[in-house]
């Protein structure tokens, strides 16, 4: 189903519908900007020497950045960010962000359930970076028009 200009209605959504897949690029500049905006200035997100010194493979993206970036697939699909009523995920692996080239986060989504009484749908997202599933049990509940 393509991106909606108007909030999606109950009649437009069915179990099994697939959301448009998206690739979200992240680089060190993104992480530095996010650190400034969020106040999370942990050096594992911007200092390669520090990150590898504590056992990480390289600098890693903020988990909250990843979570926030990927929900855009759902908000664009439903047509209004205000339609998200519940969002949960588990962080399963970090998004490693090499200095050269950054990283790509691949997001796909499928409508998992539709409740006609509440006019709500649950979208299950699959989120991968470099072939690794970086978020698990990523479910977003939206209120349909």
Short mmCIF file of C-alpha atoms in Angstrom, two decimals:
data_model
loop_
_atom_site.label_atom_id
_atom_site.label_comp_id
_atom_site.label_asym_id
_atom_site.label_seq_id
_atom_site.Cartn_x
_atom_site.Cartn_y
_atom_site.Cartn_z
CA UNK A 1 0.00 0.00 0.00
CA UNK A 2 1.43 3.42 -0.97
CA UNK A 3 1.92 6.43 1.28
CA UNK A 4 -1.33 8.12 2.17
CA UNK A 5 -1.95 11.88 1.83
CA UNK A 6 -4.92 11.55 4.20
CA UNK A 7 -5.01 9.43 7.35
CA UNK A 8 -5.81 5.86 6.42
CA UNK A 9 -9.30 4.60 7.10
CA UNK A 10 -10.33 1.24 8.47
CA UNK A 11 -11.66 0.27 5.02
CA UNK A 12 -8.20 0.84 3.45
CA UNK A 13 -6.27 -1.49 5.76
CA UNK A 14 -6.15 -5.29 5.85
CA UNK A 15 -4.11 -7.85 7.71
CA UNK A 16 -1.08 -8.72 5.60
CA UNK A 17 -0.79 -5.32 3.89
CA UNK A 18 2.86 -4.41 3.40
CA UNK A 19 4.17 -0.92 4.03
CA UNK A 20 6.64 0.60 1.57
CA UNK A 21 10.15 -0.54 2.51
CA UNK A 22 12.65 2.15 3.40
CA UNK A 23 16.41 2.47 3.77
CA UNK A 24 17.50 5.03 6.35
CA UNK A 25 21.11 6.15 6.17
CA UNK A 26 23.00 7.09 9.32
CA UNK A 27 26.49 8.56 9.56
CA UNK A 28 28.69 10.09 12.23
CA UNK A 29 27.28 13.57 11.57
CA UNK A 30 23.77 12.24 12.24
CA UNK A 31 24.95 10.80 15.56
CA UNK A 32 26.67 14.01 16.63
CA UNK A 33 23.57 16.03 15.79
CA UNK A 34 21.36 13.54 17.65
CA UNK A 35 23.69 13.62 20.67
CA UNK A 36 23.38 17.38 20.80
CA UNK A 37 19.61 17.36 20.43
CA UNK A 38 18.99 14.52 22.88
CA UNK A 39 21.63 15.31 25.45
CA UNK A 40 22.99 11.75 25.17
CA UNK A 41 26.66 12.53 24.62
CA UNK A 42 27.94 9.07 25.53
CA UNK A 43 31.23 8.71 23.59
CA UNK A 44 30.25 5.24 22.33
CA UNK A 45 28.14 7.18 19.82
CA UNK A 46 30.90 9.38 18.38
CA UNK A 47 34.40 8.36 19.58
CA UNK A 48 35.69 5.27 17.79
CA UNK A 49 38.66 4.80 20.13
CA UNK A 50 36.40 4.93 23.19
CA UNK A 51 33.81 2.60 21.61
CA UNK A 52 36.35 -0.07 20.66
CA UNK A 53 38.03 0.37 24.05
CA UNK A 54 34.84 -0.76 25.80
CA UNK A 55 34.45 -3.77 23.51
CA UNK A 56 32.19 -2.44 20.78
CA UNK A 57 33.08 -3.11 17.13
CA UNK A 58 32.93 0.64 16.36
CA UNK A 59 30.77 3.65 17.13
CA UNK A 60 27.10 2.68 17.46
CA UNK A 61 23.90 4.60 16.80
CA UNK A 62 21.76 5.70 19.72
CA UNK A 63 18.98 3.17 20.27
CA UNK A 64 16.43 5.94 20.61
CA UNK A 65 17.61 7.45 17.30
CA UNK A 66 17.04 4.09 15.62
CA UNK A 67 13.65 3.66 17.22
CA UNK A 68 12.60 7.18 16.25
CA UNK A 69 13.88 6.96 12.69
CA UNK A 70 12.16 3.69 11.82
CA UNK A 71 8.70 4.64 13.10
CA UNK A 72 8.64 7.19 10.27
CA UNK A 73 7.79 4.30 7.95
CA UNK A 74 4.53 3.86 9.85
CA UNK A 75 3.70 7.54 10.37
CA UNK A 76 4.16 8.24 6.65
CA UNK A 77 2.00 5.24 5.77
CA UNK A 78 -0.84 6.10 8.16
CA UNK A 79 -0.67 9.77 7.12
CA UNK A 80 -0.38 11.43 10.53
CA UNK A 81 2.21 10.95 13.32
CA UNK A 82 -0.56 11.69 15.82
CA UNK A 83 -2.22 8.39 14.86
CA UNK A 84 0.45 6.33 16.69
CA UNK A 85 -1.10 5.24 19.98
CA UNK A 86 1.44 2.65 21.10
CA UNK A 87 4.97 1.74 20.07
CA UNK A 88 7.28 -0.84 21.53
CA UNK A 89 10.46 -2.62 20.55
CA UNK A 90 13.44 -4.54 21.88
CA UNK A 91 16.99 -3.57 21.06
CA UNK A 92 18.60 -6.77 19.81
CA UNK A 93 21.88 -5.55 18.25
CA UNK A 94 23.53 -2.17 17.89
CA UNK A 95 23.66 -0.32 14.60
CA UNK A 96 27.39 -0.06 13.94
CA UNK A 97 28.28 3.20 12.17
CA UNK A 98 31.72 3.10 10.51
CA UNK A 99 33.47 6.43 9.93
CA UNK A 100 33.65 5.87 6.19
CA UNK A 101 30.27 5.42 4.58
CA UNK A 102 28.10 5.18 7.68
CA UNK A 103 25.39 2.52 7.82
CA UNK A 104 22.01 1.77 6.30
CA UNK A 105 19.00 0.68 8.35
CA UNK A 106 16.50 -1.35 6.31
CA UNK A 107 12.86 -1.21 7.44
CA UNK A 108 9.90 -3.25 6.26
CA UNK A 109 6.45 -3.46 7.78
CA UNK A 110 3.35 -5.62 7.65
CA UNK A 111 -0.10 -5.10 9.11
CA UNK A 112 -0.31 -7.73 11.82
CA UNK A 113 -3.87 -7.16 13.02
CA UNK A 114 -6.86 -4.89 12.57
CA UNK A 115 -9.47 -4.32 15.26
CA UNK A 116 -12.73 -3.10 13.71
CA UNK A 117 -14.24 -2.18 17.09
CA UNK A 118 -11.43 0.20 18.10
CA UNK A 119 -10.45 1.11 14.51
CA UNK A 120 -6.85 0.29 15.37
CA UNK A 121 -4.22 -1.63 13.45
CA UNK A 122 -0.95 -3.12 14.65
CA UNK A 123 2.01 -2.92 12.27
CA UNK A 124 4.99 -5.23 12.80
CA UNK A 125 8.29 -3.75 11.63
CA UNK A 126 11.39 -5.68 10.66
CA UNK A 127 14.54 -3.60 11.15
CA UNK A 128 17.95 -4.71 9.92
CA UNK A 129 21.38 -3.18 9.56
CA UNK A 130 24.15 -5.01 7.74
CA UNK A 131 21.98 -8.18 7.64
CA UNK A 132 21.53 -8.16 11.43
CA UNK A 133 18.13 -7.71 13.03
CA UNK A 134 18.73 -4.65 15.22
CA UNK A 135 15.24 -4.27 16.65
CA UNK A 136 12.93 -7.09 17.65
CA UNK A 137 9.21 -7.28 18.43
CA UNK A 138 8.73 -3.85 16.91
CA UNK A 139 5.00 -3.29 16.97
CA UNK A 140 3.29 0.02 16.28
CA UNK A 141 -0.42 0.48 17.02
CA UNK A 142 -2.15 3.16 14.98
CA UNK A 143 -5.59 4.71 15.17
CA UNK A 144 -7.32 4.54 11.78
CA UNK A 145 -9.76 7.17 10.56
#
